[in-house]
Short mmCIF file of C-alpha atoms in Angstrom, two decimals:
data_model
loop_
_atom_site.label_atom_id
_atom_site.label_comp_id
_atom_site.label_asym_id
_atom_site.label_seq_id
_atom_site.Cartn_x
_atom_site.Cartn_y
_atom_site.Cartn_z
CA UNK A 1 147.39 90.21 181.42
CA UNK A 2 149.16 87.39 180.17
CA UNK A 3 147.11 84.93 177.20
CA UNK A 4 146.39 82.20 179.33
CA UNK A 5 144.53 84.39 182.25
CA UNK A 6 143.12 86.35 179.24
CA UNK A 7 141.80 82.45 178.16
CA UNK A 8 140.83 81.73 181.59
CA UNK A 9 138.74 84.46 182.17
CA UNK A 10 136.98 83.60 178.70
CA UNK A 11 136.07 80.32 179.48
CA UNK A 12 134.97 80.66 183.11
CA UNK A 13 132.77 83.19 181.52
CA UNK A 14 131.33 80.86 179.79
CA UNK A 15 130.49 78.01 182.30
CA UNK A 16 134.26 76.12 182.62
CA UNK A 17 135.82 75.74 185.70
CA UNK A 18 139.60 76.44 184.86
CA UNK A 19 142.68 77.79 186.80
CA UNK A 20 146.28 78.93 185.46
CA UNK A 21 148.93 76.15 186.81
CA UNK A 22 152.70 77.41 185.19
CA UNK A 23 151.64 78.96 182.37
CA UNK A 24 149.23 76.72 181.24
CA UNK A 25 145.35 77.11 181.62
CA UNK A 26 143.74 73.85 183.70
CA UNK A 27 140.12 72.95 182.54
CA UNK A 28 138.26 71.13 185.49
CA UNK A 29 137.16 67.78 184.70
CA UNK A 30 137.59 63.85 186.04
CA UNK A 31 139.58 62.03 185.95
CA UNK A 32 142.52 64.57 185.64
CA UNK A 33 142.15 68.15 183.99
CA UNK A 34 142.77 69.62 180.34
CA UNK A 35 146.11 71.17 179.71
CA UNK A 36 145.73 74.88 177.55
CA UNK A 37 149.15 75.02 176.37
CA UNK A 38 150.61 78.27 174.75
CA UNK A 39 153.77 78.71 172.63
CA UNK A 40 155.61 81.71 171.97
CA UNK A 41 154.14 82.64 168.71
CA UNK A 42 150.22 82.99 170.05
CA UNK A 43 152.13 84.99 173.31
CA UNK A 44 153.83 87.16 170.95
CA UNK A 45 150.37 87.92 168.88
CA UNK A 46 148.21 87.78 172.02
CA UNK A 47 150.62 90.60 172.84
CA UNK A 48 150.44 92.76 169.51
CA UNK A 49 146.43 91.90 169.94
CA UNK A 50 146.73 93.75 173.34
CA UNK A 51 148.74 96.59 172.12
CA UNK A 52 146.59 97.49 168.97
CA UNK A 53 145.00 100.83 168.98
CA UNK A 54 143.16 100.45 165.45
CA UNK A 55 141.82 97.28 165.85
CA UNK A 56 137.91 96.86 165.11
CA UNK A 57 135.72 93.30 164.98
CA UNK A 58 132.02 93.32 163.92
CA UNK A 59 131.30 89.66 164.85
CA UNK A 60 127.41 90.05 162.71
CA UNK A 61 129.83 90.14 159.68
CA UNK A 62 132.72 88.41 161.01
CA UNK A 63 135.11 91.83 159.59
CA UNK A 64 138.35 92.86 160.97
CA UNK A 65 139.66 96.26 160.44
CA UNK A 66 143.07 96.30 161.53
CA UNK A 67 145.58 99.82 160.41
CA UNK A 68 145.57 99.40 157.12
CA UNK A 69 144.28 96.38 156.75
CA UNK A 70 140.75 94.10 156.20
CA UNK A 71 140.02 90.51 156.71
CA UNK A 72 136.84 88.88 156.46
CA UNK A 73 135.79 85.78 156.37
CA UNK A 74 135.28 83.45 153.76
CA UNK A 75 133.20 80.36 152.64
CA UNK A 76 133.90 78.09 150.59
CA UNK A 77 131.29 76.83 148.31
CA UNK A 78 132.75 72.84 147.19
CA UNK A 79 135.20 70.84 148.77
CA UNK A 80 138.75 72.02 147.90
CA UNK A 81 140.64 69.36 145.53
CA UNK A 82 143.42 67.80 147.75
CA UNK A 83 145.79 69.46 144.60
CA UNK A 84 144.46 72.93 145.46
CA UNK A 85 147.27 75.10 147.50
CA UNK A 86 146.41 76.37 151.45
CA UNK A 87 146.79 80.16 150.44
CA UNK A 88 146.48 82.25 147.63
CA UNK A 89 148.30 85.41 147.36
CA UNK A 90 147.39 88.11 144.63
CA UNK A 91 149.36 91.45 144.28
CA UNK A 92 147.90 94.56 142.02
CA UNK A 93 150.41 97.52 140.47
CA UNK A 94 150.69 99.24 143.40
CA UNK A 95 152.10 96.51 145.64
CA UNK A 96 148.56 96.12 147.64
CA UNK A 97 147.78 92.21 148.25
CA UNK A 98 145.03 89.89 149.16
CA UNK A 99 145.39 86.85 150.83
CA UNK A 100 143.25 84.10 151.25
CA UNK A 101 144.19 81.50 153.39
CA UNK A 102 143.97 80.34 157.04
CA UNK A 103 143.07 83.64 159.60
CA UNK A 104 145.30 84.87 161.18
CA UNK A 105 145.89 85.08 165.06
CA UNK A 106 144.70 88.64 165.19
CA UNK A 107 141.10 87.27 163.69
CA UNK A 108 140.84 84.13 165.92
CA UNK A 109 141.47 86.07 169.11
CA UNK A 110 139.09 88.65 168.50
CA UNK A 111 136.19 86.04 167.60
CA UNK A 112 137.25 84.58 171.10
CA UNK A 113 136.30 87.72 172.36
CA UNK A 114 133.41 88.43 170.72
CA UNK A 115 129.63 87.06 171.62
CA UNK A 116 130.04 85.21 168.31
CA UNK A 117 132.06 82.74 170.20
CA UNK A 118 129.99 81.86 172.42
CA UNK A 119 127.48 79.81 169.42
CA UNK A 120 130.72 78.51 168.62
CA UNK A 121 132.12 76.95 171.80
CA UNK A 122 128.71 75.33 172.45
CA UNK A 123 128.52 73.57 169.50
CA UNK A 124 131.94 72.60 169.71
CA UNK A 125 134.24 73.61 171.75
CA UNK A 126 132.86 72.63 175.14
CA UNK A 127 132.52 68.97 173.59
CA UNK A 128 135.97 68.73 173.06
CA UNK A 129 137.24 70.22 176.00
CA UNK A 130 134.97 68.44 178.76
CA UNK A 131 134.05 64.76 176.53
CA UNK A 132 136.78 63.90 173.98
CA UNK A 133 139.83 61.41 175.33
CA UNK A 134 142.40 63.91 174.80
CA UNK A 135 143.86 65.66 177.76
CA UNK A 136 146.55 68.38 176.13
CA UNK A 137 145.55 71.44 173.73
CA UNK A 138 146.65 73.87 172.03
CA UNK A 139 145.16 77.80 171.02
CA UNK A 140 143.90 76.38 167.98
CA UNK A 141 142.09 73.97 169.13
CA UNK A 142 139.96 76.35 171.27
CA UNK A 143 140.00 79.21 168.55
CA UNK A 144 138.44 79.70 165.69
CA UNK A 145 140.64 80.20 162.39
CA UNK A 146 138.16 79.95 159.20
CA UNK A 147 139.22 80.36 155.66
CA UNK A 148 139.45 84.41 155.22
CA UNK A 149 140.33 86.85 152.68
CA UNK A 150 142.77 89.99 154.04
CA UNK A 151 143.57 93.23 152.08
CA UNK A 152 145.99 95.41 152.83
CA UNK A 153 147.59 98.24 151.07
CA UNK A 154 150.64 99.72 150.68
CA UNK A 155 149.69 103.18 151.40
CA UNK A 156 150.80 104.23 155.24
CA UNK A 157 148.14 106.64 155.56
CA UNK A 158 144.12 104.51 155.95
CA UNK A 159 141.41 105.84 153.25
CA UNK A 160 138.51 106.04 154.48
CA UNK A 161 136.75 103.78 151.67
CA UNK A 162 139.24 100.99 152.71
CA UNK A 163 136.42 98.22 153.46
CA UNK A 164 134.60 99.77 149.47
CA UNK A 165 138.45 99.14 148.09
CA UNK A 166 138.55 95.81 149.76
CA UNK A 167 135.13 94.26 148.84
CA UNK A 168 136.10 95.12 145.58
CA UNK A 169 139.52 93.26 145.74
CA UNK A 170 137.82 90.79 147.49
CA UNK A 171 135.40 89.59 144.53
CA UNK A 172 137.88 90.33 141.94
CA UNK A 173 140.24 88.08 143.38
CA UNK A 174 137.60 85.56 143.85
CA UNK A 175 136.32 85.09 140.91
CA UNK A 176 140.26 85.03 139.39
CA UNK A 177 140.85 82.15 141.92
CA UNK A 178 137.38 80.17 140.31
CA UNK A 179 138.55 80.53 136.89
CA UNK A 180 142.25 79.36 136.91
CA UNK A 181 142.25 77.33 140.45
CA UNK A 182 138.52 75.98 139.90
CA UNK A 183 138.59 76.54 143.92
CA UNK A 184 135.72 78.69 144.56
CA UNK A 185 134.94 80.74 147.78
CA UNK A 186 132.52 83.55 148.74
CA UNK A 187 132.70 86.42 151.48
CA UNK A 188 130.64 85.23 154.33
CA UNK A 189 127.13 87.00 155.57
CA UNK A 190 125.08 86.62 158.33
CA UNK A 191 122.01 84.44 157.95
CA UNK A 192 118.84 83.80 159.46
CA UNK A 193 118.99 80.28 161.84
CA UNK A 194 118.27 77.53 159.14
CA UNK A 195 114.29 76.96 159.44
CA UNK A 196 115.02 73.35 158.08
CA UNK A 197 116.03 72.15 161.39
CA UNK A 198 112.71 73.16 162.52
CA UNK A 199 110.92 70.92 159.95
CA UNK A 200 108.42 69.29 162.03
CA UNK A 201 108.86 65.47 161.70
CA UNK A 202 108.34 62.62 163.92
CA UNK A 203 111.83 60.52 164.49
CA UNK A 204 111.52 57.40 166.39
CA UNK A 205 113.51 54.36 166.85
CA UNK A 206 112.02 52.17 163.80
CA UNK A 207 115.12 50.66 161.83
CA UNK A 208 112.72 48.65 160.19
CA UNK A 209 113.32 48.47 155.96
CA UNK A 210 110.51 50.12 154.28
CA UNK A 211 108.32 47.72 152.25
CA UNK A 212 107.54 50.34 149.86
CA UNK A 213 109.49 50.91 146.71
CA UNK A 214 109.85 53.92 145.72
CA UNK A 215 110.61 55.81 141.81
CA UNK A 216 114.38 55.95 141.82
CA UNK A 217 114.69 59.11 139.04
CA UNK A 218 112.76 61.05 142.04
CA UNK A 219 114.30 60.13 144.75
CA UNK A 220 117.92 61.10 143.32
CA UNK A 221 116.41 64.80 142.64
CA UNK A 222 115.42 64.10 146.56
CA UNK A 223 118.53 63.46 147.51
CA UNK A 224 119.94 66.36 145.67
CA UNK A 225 117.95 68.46 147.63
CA UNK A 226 118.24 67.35 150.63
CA UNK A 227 122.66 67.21 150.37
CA UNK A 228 122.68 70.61 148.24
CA UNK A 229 124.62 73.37 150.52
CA UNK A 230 122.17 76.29 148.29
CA UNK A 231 118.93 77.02 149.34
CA UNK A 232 117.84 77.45 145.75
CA UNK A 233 119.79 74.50 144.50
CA UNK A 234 117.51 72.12 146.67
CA UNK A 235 114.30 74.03 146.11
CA UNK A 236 114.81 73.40 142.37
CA UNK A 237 115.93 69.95 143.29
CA UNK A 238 112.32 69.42 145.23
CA UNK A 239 110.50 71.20 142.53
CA UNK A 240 111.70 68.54 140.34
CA UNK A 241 110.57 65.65 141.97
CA UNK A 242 106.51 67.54 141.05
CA UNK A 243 107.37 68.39 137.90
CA UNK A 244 108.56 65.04 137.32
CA UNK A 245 104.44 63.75 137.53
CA UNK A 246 103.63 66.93 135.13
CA UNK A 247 102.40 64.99 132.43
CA UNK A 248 101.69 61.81 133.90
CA UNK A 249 98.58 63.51 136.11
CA UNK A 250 97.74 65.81 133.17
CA UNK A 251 96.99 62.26 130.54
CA UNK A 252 95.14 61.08 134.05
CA UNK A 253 92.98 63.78 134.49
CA UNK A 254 92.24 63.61 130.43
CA UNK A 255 91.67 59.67 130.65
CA UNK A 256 89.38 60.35 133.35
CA UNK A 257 87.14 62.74 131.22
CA UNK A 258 87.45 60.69 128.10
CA UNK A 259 86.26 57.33 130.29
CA UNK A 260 82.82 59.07 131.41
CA UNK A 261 82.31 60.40 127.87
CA UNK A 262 82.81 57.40 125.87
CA UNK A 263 81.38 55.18 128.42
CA UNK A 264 78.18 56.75 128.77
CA UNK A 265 75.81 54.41 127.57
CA UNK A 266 73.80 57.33 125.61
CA UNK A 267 77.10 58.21 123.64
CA UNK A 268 77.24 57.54 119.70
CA UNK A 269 79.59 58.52 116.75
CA UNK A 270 77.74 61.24 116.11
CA UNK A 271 79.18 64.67 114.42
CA UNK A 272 78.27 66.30 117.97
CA UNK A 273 79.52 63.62 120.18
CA UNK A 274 82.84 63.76 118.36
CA UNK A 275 82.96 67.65 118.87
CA UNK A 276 82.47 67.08 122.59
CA UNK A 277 85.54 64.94 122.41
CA UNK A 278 87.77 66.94 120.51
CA UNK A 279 87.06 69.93 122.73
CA UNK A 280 87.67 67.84 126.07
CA UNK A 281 91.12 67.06 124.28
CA UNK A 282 91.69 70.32 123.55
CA UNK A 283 90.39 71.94 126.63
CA UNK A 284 92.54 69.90 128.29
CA UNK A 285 95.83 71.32 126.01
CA UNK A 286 95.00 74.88 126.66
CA UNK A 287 94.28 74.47 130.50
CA UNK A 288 97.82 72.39 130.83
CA UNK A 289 99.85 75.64 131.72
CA UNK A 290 102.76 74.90 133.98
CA UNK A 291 100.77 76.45 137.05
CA UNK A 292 98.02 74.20 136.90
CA UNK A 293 99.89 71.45 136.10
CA UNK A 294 101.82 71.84 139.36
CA UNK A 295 97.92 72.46 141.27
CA UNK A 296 96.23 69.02 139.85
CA UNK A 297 99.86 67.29 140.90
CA UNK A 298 99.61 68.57 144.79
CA UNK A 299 95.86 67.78 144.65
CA UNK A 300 96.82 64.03 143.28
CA UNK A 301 98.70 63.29 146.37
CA UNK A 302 98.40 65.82 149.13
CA UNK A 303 95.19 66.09 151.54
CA UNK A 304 94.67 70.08 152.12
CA UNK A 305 94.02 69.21 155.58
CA UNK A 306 97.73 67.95 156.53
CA UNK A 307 99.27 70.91 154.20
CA UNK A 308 97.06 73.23 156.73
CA UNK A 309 98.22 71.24 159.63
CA UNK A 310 101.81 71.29 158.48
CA UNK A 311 101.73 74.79 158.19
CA UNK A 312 100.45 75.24 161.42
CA UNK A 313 103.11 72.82 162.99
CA UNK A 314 105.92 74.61 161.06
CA UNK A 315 105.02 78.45 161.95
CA UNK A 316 104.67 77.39 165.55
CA UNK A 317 107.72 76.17 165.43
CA UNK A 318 109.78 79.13 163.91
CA UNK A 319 107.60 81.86 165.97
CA UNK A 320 106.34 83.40 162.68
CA UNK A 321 103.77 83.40 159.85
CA UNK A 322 106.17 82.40 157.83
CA UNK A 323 103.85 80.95 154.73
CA UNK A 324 100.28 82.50 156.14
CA UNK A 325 101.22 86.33 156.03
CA UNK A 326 101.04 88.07 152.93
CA UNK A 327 104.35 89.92 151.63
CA UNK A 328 106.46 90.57 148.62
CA UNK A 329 108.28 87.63 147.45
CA UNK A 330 110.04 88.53 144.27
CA UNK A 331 107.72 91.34 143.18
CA UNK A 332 104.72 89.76 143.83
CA UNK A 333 102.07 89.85 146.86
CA UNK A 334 101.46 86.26 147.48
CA UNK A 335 100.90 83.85 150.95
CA UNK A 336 99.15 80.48 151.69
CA UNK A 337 95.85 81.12 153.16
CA UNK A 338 95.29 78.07 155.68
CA UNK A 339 92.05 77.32 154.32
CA UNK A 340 90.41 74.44 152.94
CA UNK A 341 89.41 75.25 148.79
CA UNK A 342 92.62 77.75 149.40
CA UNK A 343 95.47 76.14 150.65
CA UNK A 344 96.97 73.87 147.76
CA UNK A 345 95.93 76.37 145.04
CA UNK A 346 97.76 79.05 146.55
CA UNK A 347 100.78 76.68 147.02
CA UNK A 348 100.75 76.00 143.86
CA UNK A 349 101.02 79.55 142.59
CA UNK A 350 103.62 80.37 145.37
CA UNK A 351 105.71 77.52 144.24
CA UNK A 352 105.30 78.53 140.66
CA UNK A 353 106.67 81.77 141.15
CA UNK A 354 109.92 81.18 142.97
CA UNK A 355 110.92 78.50 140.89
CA UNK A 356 110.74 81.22 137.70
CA UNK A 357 112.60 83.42 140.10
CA UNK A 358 115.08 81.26 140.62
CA UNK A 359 115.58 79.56 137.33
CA UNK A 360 114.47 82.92 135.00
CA UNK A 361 117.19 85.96 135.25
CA UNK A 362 117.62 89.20 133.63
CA UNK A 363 118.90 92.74 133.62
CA UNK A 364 115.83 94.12 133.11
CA UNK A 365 113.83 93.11 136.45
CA UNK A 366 115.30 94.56 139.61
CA UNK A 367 116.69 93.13 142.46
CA UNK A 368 113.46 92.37 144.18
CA UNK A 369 112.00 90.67 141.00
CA UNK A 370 114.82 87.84 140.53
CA UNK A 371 116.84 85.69 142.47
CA UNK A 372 120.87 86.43 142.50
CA UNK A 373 122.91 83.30 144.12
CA UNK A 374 124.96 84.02 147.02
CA UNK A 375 122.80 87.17 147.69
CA UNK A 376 120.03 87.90 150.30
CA UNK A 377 117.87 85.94 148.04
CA UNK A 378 119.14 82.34 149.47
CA UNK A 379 117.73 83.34 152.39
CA UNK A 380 114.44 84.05 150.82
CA UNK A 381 114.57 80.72 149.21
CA UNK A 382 115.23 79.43 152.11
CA UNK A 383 112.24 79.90 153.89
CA UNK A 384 110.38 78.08 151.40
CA UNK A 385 112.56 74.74 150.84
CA UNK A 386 110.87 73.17 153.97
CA UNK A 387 107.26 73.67 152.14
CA UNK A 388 108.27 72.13 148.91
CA UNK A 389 110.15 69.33 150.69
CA UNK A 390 106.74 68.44 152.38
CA UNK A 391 105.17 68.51 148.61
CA UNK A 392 107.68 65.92 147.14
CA UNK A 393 107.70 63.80 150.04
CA UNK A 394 104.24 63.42 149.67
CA UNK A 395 104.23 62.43 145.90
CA UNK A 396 107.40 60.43 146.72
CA UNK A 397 105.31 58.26 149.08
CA UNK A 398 102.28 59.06 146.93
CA UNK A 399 103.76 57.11 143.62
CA UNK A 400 105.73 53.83 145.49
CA UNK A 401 104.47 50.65 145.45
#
């Protein structure tokens, strides 16, 4: 089978109408068709692709085991400075290498094969191939070639730890690449679908300016959050935007207690009536734990009934009890209970405790007890940045003018 009825075959698979004319692989479409043009580079690799015996793709982790080779990919966690080279090639005493760089032809044609693809030509391919104003294309512009790391050795025999060997290459070579070419990339991993596209809010055709004005120092944090590529990155940033109103509700609350004892008509500088004072002040000091700072802030500015109803909104929307079941986050048994007298004070302790995962670390705790960046964790995290985005959305609207 030559590449372009290998291509053919792919994308009639997936809905295209398509034919091979000379060559060449015709996509359907008014007012004249797409030309798939191949070169003799991708016929010579689509050939070697054909012929290799060894060759294995897992497409959940986006690996490539290929002789005596591995390539996986790789993400990259800032943009690249324009200085920053295209590849990086590192060589230990024994003459095996990683490279980092564009995939190579191998890895793009076997994510064409794989389901992966499909995801991938929805989103964009099909776009380009049936929409855009451009009528000629080449294999790369209907394959995928990411940013991935490949380790080979020297050796001619395989080991059979050669995926243990190259993880550890892998981060080794990563982190050398952070310190001296401040370019820094991780080894991809699957993730769950990103539940913030589910966050339930209205969007409607209003392009009217807001005649609010809201407190710049929180919306920056907001906008932190909302732009941050890290899961815990823009929980923190949301967190800040309560903890911001920490002390501001705390004096409130203490004002408020002060104003009914001092402007009771019955009160007088008495030995007693100054006691009762001094205790409200310091009852107030020894209640103001972090916690409970965070609780009297939600219950400033956020009606229990539309956290309950947001809740609701958001688990029906990603088909699970995402906030209302009760599991171990970070060591601890904890959930929202959607009740009224419930809901905000178990928020508030939920909250709490992932942002002292996140921001506390240590060698002492285990996994399960702290949060480690780039690990399982972020997904964790995840989960929970749509529920403090609703709570410092509210006190952003709550504190405007």
């Amino acid at each position: 089978m030559t590449l372009a009825n290998h291509v053919q075959k792919r994308l009639e698979a997936l809905g295209l109408s398509c034919a091979v004319v000379d060559d060449e692989v015709h996509v359907t479409r008014d007012p004249r068709p797409v030309k798939i043009k191949f070169d003799d580079e991708w016929r010579e690799a689509f050939h070697r692709y054909q012929r290799a015996r060894s060759l294995s793709f897992d497409a959940e982790t986006r690996t490539l085991q290929h002789n005596n080779s591995v390539e996986v990919m790789a993400a990259r966690l800032a943009p690249v400075s324009i200085l920053s080279p295209d590849q990086y090639t590192l060589t230990d005493r024994l003459g095996n290498t990683v490279i980092i760089g564009i995939s190579s032809q191998t890895f793009a044609l076997a994510f064409f094969d794989s389901p992966a693809y499909e995801e991938f030509f929805n989103s964009r391919i099909k776009k380009r191939l049936l929409v855009n104003e451009i009528f000629v294309r080449r294999p790369s512009h209907i394959l995928w070639m990411p940013t991935t790391a490949v380790y080979t050795i020297k050796a001619r025999k395989t080991p059979t730890d050669l995926k243990v060997r190259a993880q550890s290459a892998f981060r080794a070579s990563l982190f050398k690449i952070a310190v001296e070419q401040d370019d820094c990339l991780s080894l991809w991993k699957p993730r769950k679908p990103r539940l913030k596209h589910r966050y339930p809010i209205a969007t409607g055709e209003d392009n009217s300016i807001p005649h609010a004005i809201y407190d710049e120092n929180v919306i920056s944090y907001y906008k932190v959050a909302k732009a941050s590529p890290f899961p815990s990155q823009s929980y923190l940033a949301y967190y800040h935007v309560l903890e911001y109103y920490f002390l501001r509700v705390s004096e409130l609350l203490l004002h408020d207690r002060l104003t009914a004892i001092l402007n009771n008509p019955g009160f007088h500088v008495t030995r007693e009536s100054l006691d009762k004072v001094i205790s409200t002040v310091r009852g107030q000091d020894s209640r103001s734990d972090e916690t409970e700072m965070l609780r009297n802030v939600l219950e400033r500015f956020v009606e229990e009934v539309d956290l309950i109803d947001f809740i609701q909104k958001f688990e029906t929307l990603a088909g699970e009890k995402v906030y209302t079941k009760q599991r171990k986050i970070f060591g601890e048994q904890l959930h929202v209970s959607p009740q009224k007298g419930h809901a905000l004070s178990n928020s508030a302790k939920l909250l709490k405790h992932i942002r002292n995962a996140i921001v506390h670390s240590s060698d002492r705790y285990s996994r399960e007890e702290c949060h480690i960046p780039l690990s399982d964790s972020e997904g964790l995290i995840e989960e929970f940045v749509p529920l403090v985005r609703f709570f410092a959305e509210r006190v952003i609207y709550g504190t405007s003018t």
